[in-house]
Short mmCIF file of C-alpha atoms in Angstrom, two decimals:
data_model
loop_
_atom_site.label_atom_id
_atom_site.label_comp_id
_atom_site.label_asym_id
_atom_site.label_seq_id
_atom_site.Cartn_x
_atom_site.Cartn_y
_atom_site.Cartn_z
CA MET A 1 101.83 117.69 84.62
CA MET A 2 100.34 114.54 86.13
CA ILE A 3 96.74 113.93 85.14
CA ILE A 4 94.60 112.04 87.65
CA HIS A 5 91.00 110.96 87.11
CA ARG A 6 88.70 111.95 89.96
CA SER A 7 87.12 108.50 89.77
CA PHE A 8 90.52 106.96 90.46
CA LEU A 9 90.95 109.03 93.60
CA THR A 10 87.83 107.41 95.00
CA LEU A 11 88.79 104.03 93.49
CA THR A 12 85.26 102.85 92.90
CA ALA A 13 86.45 99.93 90.83
CA PRO A 14 88.57 97.61 92.97
CA VAL A 15 86.02 96.73 95.59
CA ALA A 16 86.94 93.07 95.47
CA LEU A 17 86.25 91.04 98.60
CA ALA A 18 84.75 93.81 100.70
CA LEU A 19 81.99 95.03 98.43
CA VAL A 20 80.97 91.72 96.97
CA LEU A 21 80.60 90.16 100.38
CA THR A 22 78.74 93.10 101.89
CA GLY A 23 76.39 93.75 99.00
CA GLY A 24 77.95 97.11 98.20
CA ALA A 25 78.65 98.81 94.89
CA PRO A 26 80.05 96.76 92.01
CA SER A 27 83.66 96.00 91.28
CA TRP A 28 85.66 94.85 87.84
CA ALA A 29 82.78 97.12 83.95
CA SER A 30 81.10 93.93 82.64
CA ALA A 31 81.23 90.15 82.78
CA SER A 32 83.89 90.37 80.07
CA THR A 33 87.26 92.05 80.33
CA ALA A 34 88.88 94.90 78.43
CA ASP A 35 90.20 92.63 75.72
CA GLY A 36 86.94 90.79 75.15
CA ASP A 37 86.23 87.72 77.23
CA THR A 38 89.75 87.06 78.42
CA PRO A 39 90.39 86.94 82.18
CA PRO A 40 93.78 87.90 83.66
CA SER A 41 94.66 84.21 83.84
CA ALA A 42 94.62 83.94 80.05
CA GLU A 43 98.09 85.44 80.03
CA ALA A 44 99.42 82.25 81.63
CA LYS A 45 101.37 80.00 79.26
CA ASP A 46 100.32 76.73 80.87
CA PRO A 47 96.56 76.77 81.58
CA ALA A 48 94.90 74.36 83.97
CA PRO A 49 92.88 71.32 82.79
CA ASP A 50 89.34 71.73 81.45
CA VAL A 51 86.54 72.24 83.95
CA THR A 52 84.79 69.09 85.18
CA LYS A 53 81.71 68.55 87.36
CA GLU A 54 84.02 67.75 90.25
CA LEU A 55 85.90 71.00 89.72
CA LEU A 56 82.65 72.96 89.66
CA LYS A 57 81.69 71.44 93.00
CA LYS A 58 85.12 72.28 94.37
CA GLY A 59 84.74 75.85 93.16
CA GLU A 60 81.33 76.18 94.79
CA ALA A 61 82.72 74.93 98.09
CA PHE A 62 85.68 77.31 97.81
CA ILE A 63 83.52 80.40 97.30
CA ALA A 64 80.91 79.30 99.85
CA SER A 65 83.61 78.91 102.47
CA LEU A 66 85.19 82.27 101.70
CA GLY A 67 81.90 84.15 101.65
CA THR A 68 80.63 82.64 104.86
CA LYS A 69 83.96 83.16 106.63
CA ALA A 70 84.18 86.81 105.60
CA ILE A 71 80.66 87.60 106.72
CA HIS A 72 81.05 85.82 110.04
CA GLU A 73 84.55 87.01 110.96
CA LEU A 74 84.76 90.53 109.55
CA THR A 75 81.43 91.73 110.89
CA ASP A 76 82.25 90.96 114.54
CA PRO A 77 81.38 94.19 116.43
CA LYS A 78 84.00 93.39 119.07
CA MET A 79 86.81 93.42 116.50
CA THR A 80 89.15 96.42 116.39
CA ASP A 81 89.81 98.24 113.12
CA ASN A 82 93.37 96.91 113.00
CA GLU A 83 92.22 93.35 113.57
CA ARG A 84 89.62 93.71 110.81
CA ARG A 85 92.21 95.09 108.37
CA LYS A 86 94.61 92.25 109.09
CA LYS A 87 91.92 89.61 108.57
CA PHE A 88 90.70 91.26 105.39
CA ARG A 89 94.17 91.46 103.88
CA THR A 90 94.86 87.84 104.71
CA MET A 91 91.62 86.71 103.04
CA PHE A 92 92.26 88.93 100.04
CA GLU A 93 95.83 87.75 99.45
CA ASP A 94 95.07 84.10 100.19
CA ASN A 95 92.12 83.79 97.84
CA PHE A 96 92.67 86.32 95.04
CA ASP A 97 95.58 86.35 92.62
CA VAL A 98 96.37 89.94 93.52
CA LYS A 99 99.57 90.07 91.49
CA ALA A 100 97.86 88.87 88.31
CA THR A 101 95.01 91.31 88.86
CA ALA A 102 97.39 94.23 89.31
CA LYS A 103 99.30 93.31 86.15
CA PHE A 104 96.06 92.99 84.21
CA ALA A 105 94.98 96.41 85.47
CA LEU A 106 98.16 97.95 84.06
CA GLY A 107 97.43 96.59 80.57
CA ARG A 108 100.28 97.01 78.12
CA TYR A 109 102.15 99.09 80.68
CA ALA A 110 102.76 95.96 82.76
CA ARG A 111 105.36 94.95 80.16
CA THR A 112 107.49 98.03 80.73
CA ILE A 113 107.14 98.73 84.45
CA SER A 114 110.26 97.97 86.49
CA ASP A 115 110.20 95.26 89.13
CA GLU A 116 110.80 97.87 91.81
CA ASP A 117 107.93 100.12 90.68
CA PHE A 118 105.58 97.17 90.33
CA ALA A 119 106.39 95.98 93.85
CA THR A 120 105.61 99.47 95.17
CA TYR A 121 102.40 99.70 93.17
CA LEU A 122 101.25 96.25 94.27
CA GLU A 123 101.85 96.95 97.96
CA LEU A 124 100.07 100.32 97.88
CA PHE A 125 97.23 98.85 95.84
CA THR A 126 96.73 96.11 98.44
CA LEU A 127 97.08 98.46 101.41
CA TYR A 128 94.57 100.92 100.02
CA LEU A 129 91.94 98.27 99.37
CA THR A 130 92.51 96.84 102.83
CA ASP A 131 92.27 100.21 104.61
CA VAL A 132 89.16 101.40 102.82
CA TYR A 133 87.05 98.32 102.41
CA ALA A 134 87.77 96.32 105.55
CA ALA A 135 85.97 99.07 107.46
CA LYS A 136 82.80 98.51 105.41
CA PHE A 137 82.21 95.22 107.18
CA LYS A 138 81.43 97.14 110.37
CA ASN A 139 78.10 98.16 108.87
CA TYR A 140 76.77 94.69 108.10
CA HIS A 141 75.07 92.22 110.39
CA ASN A 142 73.38 88.86 109.81
CA GLU A 143 73.73 88.81 106.01
CA GLN A 144 73.57 85.35 104.45
CA PHE A 145 75.81 84.09 101.64
CA LYS A 146 74.27 81.65 99.17
CA ILE A 147 75.67 79.74 96.18
CA VAL A 148 73.17 79.75 93.30
CA ARG A 149 74.95 77.74 90.59
CA SER A 150 78.22 77.29 88.72
CA MET A 151 79.30 76.90 85.11
CA PRO A 152 82.47 76.76 83.02
CA HIS A 153 83.97 80.00 81.76
CA ARG A 154 83.78 80.47 78.00
CA ASP A 155 87.39 79.35 77.46
CA LYS A 156 86.66 76.25 79.61
CA LYS A 157 89.81 76.82 81.67
CA GLY A 158 88.03 78.57 84.50
CA LEU A 159 84.64 78.53 86.18
CA TRP A 160 82.00 81.02 87.13
CA ILE A 161 80.48 80.67 90.59
CA ILE A 162 77.19 82.57 90.90
CA SER A 163 76.18 83.61 94.39
CA GLN A 164 73.92 85.97 96.30
CA ILE A 165 74.13 88.13 99.38
CA GLN A 166 70.78 87.93 101.19
CA HIS A 167 69.93 90.79 103.56
CA PRO A 168 68.06 90.39 106.85
CA ASP A 169 65.82 93.38 106.13
CA GLY A 170 64.25 91.59 103.17
CA SER A 171 65.72 93.92 100.53
CA PRO A 172 66.58 92.36 97.14
CA PRO A 173 69.69 90.17 97.23
CA ASN A 174 72.89 91.19 95.47
CA SER A 175 74.04 88.98 92.61
CA ILE A 176 77.76 88.16 92.54
CA LYS A 177 79.73 86.16 89.97
CA TRP A 178 83.22 84.93 90.78
CA LEU A 179 85.69 83.92 88.09
CA VAL A 180 87.79 81.15 89.61
CA ILE A 181 90.82 79.65 87.87
CA PRO A 182 92.36 76.33 89.00
CA GLN A 183 96.12 76.42 89.40
CA LYS A 184 98.60 73.77 88.32
CA ASP A 185 98.99 72.66 91.94
CA GLY A 186 95.24 72.16 92.32
CA ALA A 187 94.60 75.34 94.29
CA LEU A 188 91.85 77.78 93.28
CA LYS A 189 92.30 81.52 92.88
CA ILE A 190 89.79 84.30 92.17
CA TYR A 191 90.61 86.41 89.10
CA ASP A 192 87.48 88.48 88.68
CA VAL A 193 84.37 89.47 90.59
CA VAL A 194 81.24 90.69 88.79
CA VAL A 195 78.61 92.42 90.91
CA GLU A 196 75.27 93.19 89.28
CA GLY A 197 76.92 92.90 85.86
CA ILE A 198 79.95 95.07 86.62
CA SER A 199 83.42 93.50 86.33
CA MET A 200 86.31 94.47 88.59
CA GLY A 201 88.99 93.50 86.07
CA THR A 202 87.68 95.63 83.24
CA THR A 203 87.03 98.68 85.40
CA LEU A 204 90.47 98.56 86.96
CA ARG A 205 92.13 98.19 83.57
CA SER A 206 90.10 101.01 82.05
CA GLU A 207 90.88 103.36 84.95
CA HIS A 208 94.57 102.59 85.24
CA THR A 209 95.49 102.45 81.58
CA SER A 210 93.62 105.69 80.93
CA ILE A 211 95.61 107.46 83.65
CA LEU A 212 98.89 106.02 82.39
CA SER A 213 98.09 106.95 78.81
CA GLN A 214 97.38 110.57 79.74
CA ASN A 215 100.60 110.71 81.76
CA LYS A 216 102.89 109.23 79.10
CA GLY A 217 103.05 105.87 80.85
CA LYS A 218 104.50 107.22 84.09
CA ILE A 219 103.73 104.75 86.86
CA SER A 220 104.00 107.57 89.40
CA ALA A 221 100.62 108.74 88.10
CA LEU A 222 99.17 105.66 89.81
CA ILE A 223 101.58 105.27 92.70
CA GLU A 224 101.38 108.78 94.11
CA PRO A 225 97.57 108.94 94.45
CA LEU A 226 97.61 105.50 96.05
CA ARG A 227 100.37 106.53 98.43
CA HIS A 228 98.43 109.67 99.37
CA LYS A 229 95.29 107.66 100.09
CA VAL A 230 97.15 105.06 102.17
CA ASN A 231 98.94 107.73 104.20
CA ASN A 232 95.69 109.56 104.91
CA ASN A 233 93.54 106.60 105.95
#
């Protein structure tokens, strides 16, 4: 019998771009990941150069641009739901390493999943996040996105960008930390988002590996709930 956590069916963990940019609930269980302080990128065999002041400035500009763009474009009241979903998915896939995040979420099971099953899982994972969280932008208006500071990640191969969402009603701002990893080609990708101390990477990994463990590693235990949610949104 397939065992499914109720918390997975609501998928509170992978809020990613939508929640962090709208000041919603947190995304990946602490600033560290399930294996300590190792981001998904640590699995790469050829890490990028050490973080420099110039790279920190580049990272700040990268996150500032993304945050401002998301708030301005995805909150347009004239936008249709389909248009908002398309824009959200494009921003998500362009700026996050979705594949690395999905593999990290599978933990040790990522080593045994077939290419076909992983492709299915990745597509449903992306579709579900897009369907559910793009709609949340409809409820936000005139929020401001602010970069607070930046610093190297502990392994000095990535950087933390600390930001805030400031609300027009004067309520306390939401604190957001972005783990950004420079790629070999010079591009930047987001590997983790920490909202009010809660890490998307760790939460995803905890949820998914727990479900797989209780279902003898069957990937269908993740795929079928995701498929159900996508088909019913």
